Amino acid sequence: MTQSVIVQVGQCGNQIGCCFWDLALREHAAVNQAVLIDMEEGVVNEILQGPLRDVFDSKQLITDISGSGNNWAVGHKVFGSRYQEEILEKLRKSAEHCDCLQCFFVIHSMGGGTGSGLGTYLLKVLEDEFPEVYRFVTSVYPSGEDDVITSPYNSILAMKELNEHADCVLPIDNQSLFDIISKIDLVVNSGKLGTTIKPKSLVTSSAGTFKKWQEKPFDAMNNIVANLLLSLTSSARFEGSLNMDLNEISMNLVPFPQLHYLVSSLTPLYTLADVNVPPRRLDQMFSDAFSKDHQLIRADPKHSLYLACALMVRGNVQISDLRRNIERLKPSLQFVSWNQEGWKTSLCSVPPVGHSHSLLALANNTCVKPTFVELRERFLRLYKKKAHLHHYLQIEGMEESCFTEAESSLSALIREYNQLDATKSMPVEDLPRLSVAV
Amino acid sequence: MSIVTVQLGQCGNQIGFEVFDALFIDSHCPQRLSSKRENEAYQASCKERFFSEEENGVPIARAVLVDMEPKVINQTLSKAAQSGRWKYGQHSSFCQKQGSGNNWAYGYSVHGPRHEESIRNLIQKEVEKCDSLSGFFIIMSMAGGTGSGLGAFVTQNLQDQYSNSLKMNQIIWPYGTGEVIVQNYNSVLTLSHLYRSSDALLVHENDAVHKICAKLMNIKQISFSDINQVLAHQLGSVFQPTYSAEGSFHYRRNPLGDLMENLVPHPEFKMLGVRNIPQMSENSLAYSTFTWAGLLKHLRQMLISNAKMEEGIDWQIRPPLPGLPNLSKMSLNKELHFNTSIANLLILRGKDVHSADLEGFKDPALYTSWLEPVNAFNVWRTQRAFSKYEKSAALVSNSQFLVKPLDMIVGKAWNMFASKAYVHQYTKFGIEEEDFLDSFALLEQVVASYCTL
């Protein structure tokens, strides 16, 4: 059995991580490994005093009084170097406890200072210190109406690090998460005839009582991300007839090193209290996975180009169900010419708590391009005016070249996606084969 | 003589369990048609081949289980133990923790050398338990990382270590529409390496077995368990004891040797396929009767039209008329989609087996010109029935049946290779572009050779 170490960085990262452990405990009732990093005592203290205080070994925490002030440079350059040794020490200890460490999951946001700056600094540290361990990053990208003015700077600077040091990135945006909980709320409160929802089955619910999402919307949203991480690791933790370990995700979904951004979608969002699930509902689960309503980032994969797609199924689903649905959905999706049957599938016998089955779809699709293009545009608007730049440049080690290099890195990535998109409407031709003497 | 089975990866281990279970259950099936003495000899022969000394009365499978992560092996070991019928040896398995990540290069270049000695020792121990070794039966998939990559490495190792023993690889051909995205690369690398080091490749296609489950067995929600059980049934019909030339009570001693002798006359043609009829759900079986004439007629047409199961057979396809010059015969065959054979082995089991008329299979039109039917065609008849089937006919053939699927896999892998997609994942572990090119070249050669039959 392999282990993963979760590295939660910054306010966002730690709050998501907290929900993750909640749900993980429900699935396993066992203690797992985590290293919590935040530069503000407030957030971390809240976690320590909550129901998870038994889970987290307080020796694994690192805090500092003042935060990073939404400044990537502070998080990356200042706190990075200051705390590198201490963080490494904790990471080594965590790794030692693992029988076979396979993957680091870094959870952070892109728009702030700590998660963004220190989080990405750690990627380089992990790569140097544990070169054989995979680095999967769950990154929360800033939405359009973001209250942090400098989020475009922070995001672009962080993107460069993700491009170079992450094995796989799962981009998430808050707007999509918010849309998902709105949709759930609509069903819950619509009082449709005869439908009752199993409370624990909500993809937004945590262990224990059913919380009204209006009270703490971030909790509900964070639970969705936590469910994503659980499903990602389910086949590695539980048995099934077609296992899929984390190393297989990278192998199958990353055709070229730079193109490692995966769009995720989760279904179902809730389970109706019916005991018998007819196959039609099962097929609906597959359809939903390709619907925009279930994605954790705003993007349109159906009208863009698939490079690869993974379907990770949990619960009482068999290979024939999987095949039937792939055949059904294939015609409406466009795959790149050299990967027309680009499907990776897995079957895990154990469903999530409260469900009889579930599906996580991971798509390597050119539909992430608009997110990056928009990010670059917002960055350029700020950068042209040199707005707030001095906050960054006054940090030791920061120069204007950091910004221009980050922007080129992102532009190069966008160009690669453009090149692939250009092949979309071209006819698929078989290339001439090697000819041999008979 | 005994066969040592090596189960590799998730697929190999899941199938291996079903195979041993099918063999055991069949050998202990109540028999109405054979005498007690005949049946006891059959059981003893089966046991000699596949099971070793009993421990507390429970036979132990002659098998080595290898996987690079523990979940499947643990499941397999406990399933066998729980059955109470037979079990695996306590120290017959080897596993690691991390798996091969669907990476052929990792399985071949990293796991292979790293665990070479441990695996070799396990196999050696199993071989020592045999009074006399017929050879190795290696069960693996092509699409993943362990079965495919480590499987290729282990087979090569066996060739070095046991150069006098035979090796037959049971290969699982993946579904056409993806199980694993890099399955075509993994398949190409596996096949090219096995072609150099294995003696025969017995191929089962997931798509074909899946259709049998759907159409013939009438299973609604098909699981891998169902698929593996159908596969195990087919293998059982081939590997269970058969009478030798001396007649009843004397079962063939060297199953692998006999199979190779009959089916692989030339090292350039190693790919074997199995068709076994009848195959149906128990409910249907209760209402069916069979004649040898009917079964053989269907089997023959399945062979020449390249049908993989007993439904949807194209009866329009006929062997070409004799007397045509070779070249025009070849192109005519291609047009007619006629499946030319190099060699065929018919294994008949059950009631009145000696009355079966085999003339249809001795037609020279079925075979390539460089082998006379008297050499190309063989039959093994055994009165003792197999499983629940009063009459059962299995055809193991070395024919053009895999040309199209092989061509497809090579084509898709080639298209992907041209774009260089995923290649960095292989070069990371020492499989370079030249290795890919070598593999492509070898397989194009195999396709070409089979096409010119």
JSON list of N, CA and C in Angstrom, two decimals, chain A residues 28-84:
[
{"chain": "A", "resi": 28, "resn": "HIS", "atom": "N", "xyz": [-11.94, 5.99, 6.55]},
{"chain": "A", "resi": 28, "resn": "HIS", "atom": "CA", "xyz": [-10.94, 5.05, 7.06]},
{"chain": "A", "resi": 28, "resn": "HIS", "atom": "C", "xyz": [-10.92, 4.85, 8.56]},
{"chain": "A", "resi": 29, "resn": "ALA", "atom": "N", "xyz": [-11.41, 5.80, 9.29]},
{"chain": "A", "resi": 29, "resn": "ALA", "atom": "CA", "xyz": [-11.28, 5.77, 10.74]},
{"chain": "A", "resi": 29, "resn": "ALA", "atom": "C", "xyz": [-9.86, 5.45, 11.15]},
{"chain": "A", "resi": 30, "resn": "ALA", "atom": "N", "xyz": [-8.94, 6.18, 10.59]},
{"chain": "A", "resi": 30, "resn": "ALA", "atom": "CA", "xyz": [-7.54, 5.96, 10.95]},
{"chain": "A", "resi": 30, "resn": "ALA", "atom": "C", "xyz": [-6.80, 7.27, 10.84]},
{"chain": "A", "resi": 31, "resn": "VAL", "atom": "N", "xyz": [-5.63, 7.30, 11.40]},
{"chain": "A", "resi": 31, "resn": "VAL", "atom": "CA", "xyz": [-4.87, 8.55, 11.36]},
{"chain": "A", "resi": 31, "resn": "VAL", "atom": "C", "xyz": [-3.99, 8.61, 10.12]},
{"chain": "A", "resi": 32, "resn": "ASN", "atom": "N", "xyz": [-3.93, 9.71, 9.50]},
{"chain": "A", "resi": 32, "resn": "ASN", "atom": "CA", "xyz": [-3.08, 9.85, 8.33]},
{"chain": "A", "resi": 32, "resn": "ASN", "atom": "C", "xyz": [-2.04, 10.94, 8.55]},
{"chain": "A", "resi": 33, "resn": "GLN", "atom": "N", "xyz": [-1.26, 11.13, 7.56]},
{"chain": "A", "resi": 33, "resn": "GLN", "atom": "CA", "xyz": [-0.15, 12.07, 7.69]},
{"chain": "A", "resi": 33, "resn": "GLN", "atom": "C", "xyz": [-0.49, 13.44, 7.14]},
{"chain": "A", "resi": 34, "resn": "ALA", "atom": "N", "xyz": [-0.10, 14.46, 7.79]},
{"chain": "A", "resi": 34, "resn": "ALA", "atom": "CA", "xyz": [-0.27, 15.80, 7.22]},
{"chain": "A", "resi": 34, "resn": "ALA", "atom": "C", "xyz": [0.75, 16.78, 7.78]},
{"chain": "A", "resi": 35, "resn": "VAL", "atom": "N", "xyz": [1.11, 17.70, 7.00]},
{"chain": "A", "resi": 35, "resn": "VAL", "atom": "CA", "xyz": [1.94, 18.79, 7.47]},
{"chain": "A", "resi": 35, "resn": "VAL", "atom": "C", "xyz": [1.18, 20.08, 7.21]},
{"chain": "A", "resi": 36, "resn": "LEU", "atom": "N", "xyz": [0.85, 20.81, 8.26]},
{"chain": "A", "resi": 36, "resn": "LEU", "atom": "CA", "xyz": [0.09, 22.05, 8.10]},
{"chain": "A", "resi": 36, "resn": "LEU", "atom": "C", "xyz": [1.03, 23.24, 8.13]},
{"chain": "A", "resi": 37, "resn": "ILE", "atom": "N", "xyz": [0.87, 24.08, 7.14]},
{"chain": "A", "resi": 37, "resn": "ILE", "atom": "CA", "xyz": [1.70, 25.28, 7.15]},
{"chain": "A", "resi": 37, "resn": "ILE", "atom": "C", "xyz": [0.82, 26.49, 6.98]},
{"chain": "A", "resi": 38, "resn": "ASP", "atom": "N", "xyz": [0.88, 27.41, 7.88]},
{"chain": "A", "resi": 38, "resn": "ASP", "atom": "CA", "xyz": [0.21, 28.67, 7.64]},
{"chain": "A", "resi": 38, "resn": "ASP", "atom": "C", "xyz": [0.95, 29.74, 8.39]},
{"chain": "A", "resi": 39, "resn": "MET", "atom": "N", "xyz": [0.90, 30.89, 7.81]},
{"chain": "A", "resi": 39, "resn": "MET", "atom": "CA", "xyz": [1.64, 31.95, 8.45]},
{"chain": "A", "resi": 39, "resn": "MET", "atom": "C", "xyz": [0.78, 32.76, 9.40]},
{"chain": "A", "resi": 40, "resn": "GLU", "atom": "N", "xyz": [-0.47, 32.39, 9.56]},
{"chain": "A", "resi": 40, "resn": "GLU", "atom": "CA", "xyz": [-1.30, 33.14, 10.51]},
{"chain": "A", "resi": 40, "resn": "GLU", "atom": "C", "xyz": [-1.84, 32.18, 11.54]},
{"chain": "A", "resi": 41, "resn": "GLU", "atom": "N", "xyz": [-1.59, 32.49, 12.76]},
{"chain": "A", "resi": 41, "resn": "GLU", "atom": "CA", "xyz": [-1.96, 31.57, 13.82]},
{"chain": "A", "resi": 41, "resn": "GLU", "atom": "C", "xyz": [-3.46, 31.34, 13.88]},
{"chain": "A", "resi": 42, "resn": "GLY", "atom": "N", "xyz": [-4.21, 32.35, 13.50]},
{"chain": "A", "resi": 42, "resn": "GLY", "atom": "CA", "xyz": [-5.67, 32.28, 13.64]},
{"chain": "A", "resi": 42, "resn": "GLY", "atom": "C", "xyz": [-6.27, 31.04, 13.01]},
{"chain": "A", "resi": 43, "resn": "VAL", "atom": "N", "xyz": [-5.93, 30.83, 11.73]},
{"chain": "A", "resi": 43, "resn": "VAL", "atom": "CA", "xyz": [-6.54, 29.71, 11.02]},
{"chain": "A", "resi": 43, "resn": "VAL", "atom": "C", "xyz": [-6.12, 28.38, 11.63]},
{"chain": "A", "resi": 44, "resn": "VAL", "atom": "N", "xyz": [-4.86, 28.25, 11.88]},
{"chain": "A", "resi": 44, "resn": "VAL", "atom": "CA", "xyz": [-4.35, 26.98, 12.38]},
{"chain": "A", "resi": 44, "resn": "VAL", "atom": "C", "xyz": [-4.91, 26.67, 13.76]},
{"chain": "A", "resi": 45, "resn": "ASN", "atom": "N", "xyz": [-5.02, 27.69, 14.60]},
{"chain": "A", "resi": 45, "resn": "ASN", "atom": "CA", "xyz": [-5.56, 27.46, 15.94]},
{"chain": "A", "resi": 45, "resn": "ASN", "atom": "C", "xyz": [-6.97, 26.92, 15.88]},
{"chain": "A", "resi": 46, "resn": "GLU", "atom": "N", "xyz": [-7.73, 27.47, 14.95]},
{"chain": "A", "resi": 46, "resn": "GLU", "atom": "CA", "xyz": [-9.12, 27.02, 14.82]},
{"chain": "A", "resi": 46, "resn": "GLU", "atom": "C", "xyz": [-9.17, 25.53, 14.53]},
{"chain": "A", "resi": 47, "resn": "ILE", "atom": "N", "xyz": [-8.26, 25.10, 13.66]},
{"chain": "A", "resi": 47, "resn": "ILE", "atom": "CA", "xyz": [-8.22, 23.68, 13.32]},
{"chain": "A", "resi": 47, "resn": "ILE", "atom": "C", "xyz": [-7.83, 22.84, 14.53]},
{"chain": "A", "resi": 48, "resn": "LEU", "atom": "N", "xyz": [-6.86, 23.35, 15.27]},
{"chain": "A", "resi": 48, "resn": "LEU", "atom": "CA", "xyz": [-6.37, 22.59, 16.41]},
{"chain": "A", "resi": 48, "resn": "LEU", "atom": "C", "xyz": [-7.41, 22.40, 17.49]},
{"chain": "A", "resi": 49, "resn": "GLN", "atom": "N", "xyz": [-8.31, 23.39, 17.59]},
{"chain": "A", "resi": 49, "resn": "GLN", "atom": "CA", "xyz": [-9.27, 23.29, 18.66]},
{"chain": "A", "resi": 49, "resn": "GLN", "atom": "C", "xyz": [-10.53, 22.55, 18.26]},
{"chain": "A", "resi": 50, "resn": "GLY", "atom": "N", "xyz": [-10.65, 22.29, 16.97]},
{"chain": "A", "resi": 50, "resn": "GLY", "atom": "CA", "xyz": [-11.86, 21.64, 16.48]},
{"chain": "A", "resi": 50, "resn": "GLY", "atom": "C", "xyz": [-11.83, 20.13, 16.73]},
{"chain": "A", "resi": 51, "resn": "PRO", "atom": "N", "xyz": [-12.77, 19.42, 16.14]},
{"chain": "A", "resi": 51, "resn": "PRO", "atom": "CA", "xyz": [-12.85, 17.97, 16.35]},
{"chain": "A", "resi": 51, "resn": "PRO", "atom": "C", "xyz": [-11.65, 17.21, 15.79]},
{"chain": "A", "resi": 52, "resn": "LEU", "atom": "N", "xyz": [-10.82, 17.87, 15.03]},
{"chain": "A", "resi": 52, "resn": "LEU", "atom": "CA", "xyz": [-9.69, 17.17, 14.44]},
{"chain": "A", "resi": 52, "resn": "LEU", "atom": "C", "xyz": [-8.43, 17.25, 15.28]},
{"chain": "A", "resi": 53, "resn": "ARG", "atom": "N", "xyz": [-8.56, 17.74, 16.51]},
{"chain": "A", "resi": 53, "resn": "ARG", "atom": "CA", "xyz": [-7.33, 17.95, 17.27]},
{"chain": "A", "resi": 53, "resn": "ARG", "atom": "C", "xyz": [-6.60, 16.65, 17.57]},
{"chain": "A", "resi": 54, "resn": "ASP", "atom": "N", "xyz": [-7.37, 15.54, 17.54]},
{"chain": "A", "resi": 54, "resn": "ASP", "atom": "CA", "xyz": [-6.66, 14.28, 17.77]},
{"chain": "A", "resi": 54, "resn": "ASP", "atom": "C", "xyz": [-5.89, 13.83, 16.54]},
{"chain": "A", "resi": 55, "resn": "VAL", "atom": "N", "xyz": [-6.33, 14.34, 15.39]},
{"chain": "A", "resi": 55, "resn": "VAL", "atom": "CA", "xyz": [-5.72, 13.86, 14.16]},
{"chain": "A", "resi": 55, "resn": "VAL", "atom": "C", "xyz": [-4.38, 14.52, 13.90]},
{"chain": "A", "resi": 56, "resn": "PHE", "atom": "N", "xyz": [-4.35, 15.79, 14.14]},
{"chain": "A", "resi": 56, "resn": "PHE", "atom": "CA", "xyz": [-3.12, 16.51, 13.82]},
{"chain": "A", "resi": 56, "resn": "PHE", "atom": "C", "xyz": [-2.15, 16.49, 14.97]},
{"chain": "A", "resi": 57, "resn": "ASP", "atom": "N", "xyz": [-1.00, 16.07, 14.67]},
{"chain": "A", "resi": 57, "resn": "ASP", "atom": "CA", "xyz": [0.08, 16.09, 15.61]},
{"chain": "A", "resi": 57, "resn": "ASP", "atom": "C", "xyz": [0.58, 17.52, 15.65]},
{"chain": "A", "resi": 58, "resn": "SER", "atom": "N", "xyz": [0.40, 18.19, 16.80]},
{"chain": "A", "resi": 58, "resn": "SER", "atom": "CA", "xyz": [0.73, 19.61, 16.84]},
{"chain": "A", "resi": 58, "resn": "SER", "atom": "C", "xyz": [2.19, 19.87, 16.51]},
{"chain": "A", "resi": 59, "resn": "LYS", "atom": "N", "xyz": [3.00, 18.84, 16.65]},
{"chain": "A", "resi": 59, "resn": "LYS", "atom": "CA", "xyz": [4.41, 19.04, 16.31]},
{"chain": "A", "resi": 59, "resn": "LYS", "atom": "C", "xyz": [4.58, 19.21, 14.80]},
{"chain": "A", "resi": 60, "resn": "GLN", "atom": "N", "xyz": [3.55, 18.89, 14.04]},
{"chain": "A", "resi": 60, "resn": "GLN", "atom": "CA", "xyz": [3.65, 19.00, 12.60]},
{"chain": "A", "resi": 60, "resn": "GLN", "atom": "C", "xyz": [3.27, 20.39, 12.09]},
{"chain": "A", "resi": 61, "resn": "LEU", "atom": "N", "xyz": [2.98, 21.30, 13.01]},
{"chain": "A", "resi": 61, "resn": "LEU", "atom": "CA", "xyz": [2.53, 22.61, 12.56]},
{"chain": "A", "resi": 61, "resn": "LEU", "atom": "C", "xyz": [3.64, 23.64, 12.55]},
{"chain": "A", "resi": 62, "resn": "ILE", "atom": "N", "xyz": [3.50, 24.51, 11.61]},
{"chain": "A", "resi": 62, "resn": "ILE", "atom": "CA", "xyz": [4.47, 25.61, 11.55]},
{"chain": "A", "resi": 62, "resn": "ILE", "atom": "C", "xyz": [3.67, 26.89, 11.42]},
{"chain": "A", "resi": 63, "resn": "THR", "atom": "N", "xyz": [3.84, 27.83, 12.30]},
{"chain": "A", "resi": 63, "resn": "THR", "atom": "CA", "xyz": [3.11, 29.09, 12.15]},
{"chain": "A", "resi": 63, "resn": "THR", "atom": "C", "xyz": [4.03, 30.29, 12.40]},
{"chain": "A", "resi": 64, "resn": "ASP", "atom": "N", "xyz": [3.56, 31.42, 11.90]},
{"chain": "A", "resi": 64, "resn": "ASP", "atom": "CA", "xyz": [4.29, 32.66, 12.12]},
{"chain": "A", "resi": 64, "resn": "ASP", "atom": "C", "xyz": [3.24, 33.72, 12.40]},
{"chain": "A", "resi": 65, "resn": "ILE", "atom": "N", "xyz": [3.54, 34.72, 13.09]},
{"chain": "A", "resi": 65, "resn": "ILE", "atom": "CA", "xyz": [2.50, 35.65, 13.52]},
{"chain": "A", "resi": 65, "resn": "ILE", "atom": "C", "xyz": [1.87, 36.43, 12.37]},
{"chain": "A", "resi": 66, "resn": "SER", "atom": "N", "xyz": [2.68, 37.09, 11.59]},
{"chain": "A", "resi": 66, "resn": "SER", "atom": "CA", "xyz": [2.08, 37.89, 10.52]},
{"chain": "A", "resi": 66, "resn": "SER", "atom": "C", "xyz": [2.05, 37.10, 9.23]},
{"chain": "A", "resi": 67, "resn": "GLY", "atom": "N", "xyz": [1.02, 37.30, 8.43]},
{"chain": "A", "resi": 67, "resn": "GLY", "atom": "CA", "xyz": [0.86, 36.56, 7.19]},
{"chain": "A", "resi": 67, "resn": "GLY", "atom": "C", "xyz": [1.72, 37.12, 6.07]},
{"chain": "A", "resi": 68, "resn": "SER", "atom": "N", "xyz": [1.42, 36.70, 4.85]},
{"chain": "A", "resi": 68, "resn": "SER", "atom": "CA", "xyz": [2.25, 37.14, 3.72]},
{"chain": "A", "resi": 68, "resn": "SER", "atom": "C", "xyz": [1.70, 38.37, 3.03]},
{"chain": "A", "resi": 69, "resn": "GLY", "atom": "N", "xyz": [0.61, 38.93, 3.57]},
{"chain": "A", "resi": 69, "resn": "GLY", "atom": "CA", "xyz": [0.04, 40.16, 3.00]},
{"chain": "A", "resi": 69, "resn": "GLY", "atom": "C", "xyz": [-0.31, 40.04, 1.53]},
{"chain": "A", "resi": 70, "resn": "ASN", "atom": "N", "xyz": [-0.80, 38.86, 1.13]},
{"chain": "A", "resi": 70, "resn": "ASN", "atom": "CA", "xyz": [-1.18, 38.68, -0.27]},
{"chain": "A", "resi": 70, "resn": "ASN", "atom": "C", "xyz": [-0.05, 39.01, -1.22]},
{"chain": "A", "resi": 71, "resn": "ASN", "atom": "N", "xyz": [1.16, 38.73, -0.80]},
{"chain": "A", "resi": 71, "resn": "ASN", "atom": "CA", "xyz": [2.32, 39.05, -1.62]},
{"chain": "A", "resi": 71, "resn": "ASN", "atom": "C", "xyz": [3.11, 37.77, -1.89]},
{"chain": "A", "resi": 72, "resn": "TRP", "atom": "N", "xyz": [3.07, 37.30, -3.14]},
{"chain": "A", "resi": 72, "resn": "TRP", "atom": "CA", "xyz": [3.77, 36.09, -3.53]},
{"chain": "A", "resi": 72, "resn": "TRP", "atom": "C", "xyz": [5.25, 36.15, -3.15]},
{"chain": "A", "resi": 73, "resn": "ALA", "atom": "N", "xyz": [5.83, 37.32, -3.34]},
{"chain": "A", "resi": 73, "resn": "ALA", "atom": "CA", "xyz": [7.27, 37.45, -3.08]},
{"chain": "A", "resi": 73, "resn": "ALA", "atom": "C", "xyz": [7.59, 37.21, -1.62]},
{"chain": "A", "resi": 74, "resn": "VAL", "atom": "N", "xyz": [6.74, 37.69, -0.74]},
{"chain": "A", "resi": 74, "resn": "VAL", "atom": "CA", "xyz": [6.95, 37.46, 0.69]},
{"chain": "A", "resi": 74, "resn": "VAL", "atom": "C", "xyz": [6.86, 35.97, 0.98]},
{"chain": "A", "resi": 75, "resn": "GLY", "atom": "N", "xyz": [5.80, 35.36, 0.46]},
{"chain": "A", "resi": 75, "resn": "GLY", "atom": "CA", "xyz": [5.61, 33.93, 0.70]},
{"chain": "A", "resi": 75, "resn": "GLY", "atom": "C", "xyz": [6.76, 33.11, 0.14]},
{"chain": "A", "resi": 76, "resn": "HIS", "atom": "N", "xyz": [7.17, 33.43, -1.08]},
{"chain": "A", "resi": 76, "resn": "HIS", "atom": "CA", "xyz": [8.15, 32.62, -1.79]},
{"chain": "A", "resi": 76, "resn": "HIS", "atom": "C", "xyz": [9.58, 32.89, -1.33]},
{"chain": "A", "resi": 77, "resn": "LYS", "atom": "N", "xyz": [9.97, 34.16, -1.40]},
{"chain": "A", "resi": 77, "resn": "LYS", "atom": "CA", "xyz": [11.38, 34.48, -1.13]},
{"chain": "A", "resi": 77, "resn": "LYS", "atom": "C", "xyz": [11.66, 34.59, 0.36]},
{"chain": "A", "resi": 78, "resn": "VAL", "atom": "N", "xyz": [10.81, 35.34, 1.09]},
{"chain": "A", "resi": 78, "resn": "VAL", "atom": "CA", "xyz": [11.11, 35.59, 2.50]},
{"chain": "A", "resi": 78, "resn": "VAL", "atom": "C", "xyz": [10.84, 34.35, 3.34]},
{"chain": "A", "resi": 79, "resn": "PHE", "atom": "N", "xyz": [9.57, 33.93, 3.35]},
{"chain": "A", "resi": 79, "resn": "PHE", "atom": "CA", "xyz": [9.24, 32.79, 4.20]},
{"chain": "A", "resi": 79, "resn": "PHE", "atom": "C", "xyz": [9.86, 31.51, 3.68]},
{"chain": "A", "resi": 80, "resn": "GLY", "atom": "N", "xyz": [9.98, 31.44, 2.36]},
{"chain": "A", "resi": 80, "resn": "GLY", "atom": "CA", "xyz": [10.59, 30.26, 1.77]},
{"chain": "A", "resi": 80, "resn": "GLY", "atom": "C", "xyz": [11.95, 29.97, 2.36]},
{"chain": "A", "resi": 81, "resn": "SER", "atom": "N", "xyz": [12.84, 30.92, 2.24]},
{"chain": "A", "resi": 81, "resn": "SER", "atom": "CA", "xyz": [14.19, 30.67, 2.74]},
{"chain": "A", "resi": 81, "resn": "SER", "atom": "C", "xyz": [14.22, 30.58, 4.26]},
{"chain": "A", "resi": 82, "resn": "ARG", "atom": "N", "xyz": [13.39, 31.42, 4.92]},
{"chain": "A", "resi": 82, "resn": "ARG", "atom": "CA", "xyz": [13.44, 31.44, 6.38]},
{"chain": "A", "resi": 82, "resn": "ARG", "atom": "C", "xyz": [13.01, 30.10, 6.96]},
{"chain": "A", "resi": 83, "resn": "TYR", "atom": "N", "xyz": [12.00, 29.49, 6.37]},
{"chain": "A", "resi": 83, "resn": "TYR", "atom": "CA", "xyz": [11.45, 28.29, 7.00]},
{"chain": "A", "resi": 83, "resn": "TYR", "atom": "C", "xyz": [11.80, 27.00, 6.28]},
{"chain": "A", "resi": 84, "resn": "GLN", "atom": "N", "xyz": [12.64, 27.08, 5.27]},
{"chain": "A", "resi": 84, "resn": "GLN", "atom": "CA", "xyz": [12.94, 25.89, 4.48]},
{"chain": "A", "resi": 84, "resn": "GLN", "atom": "C", "xyz": [13.39, 24.72, 5.33]}
]
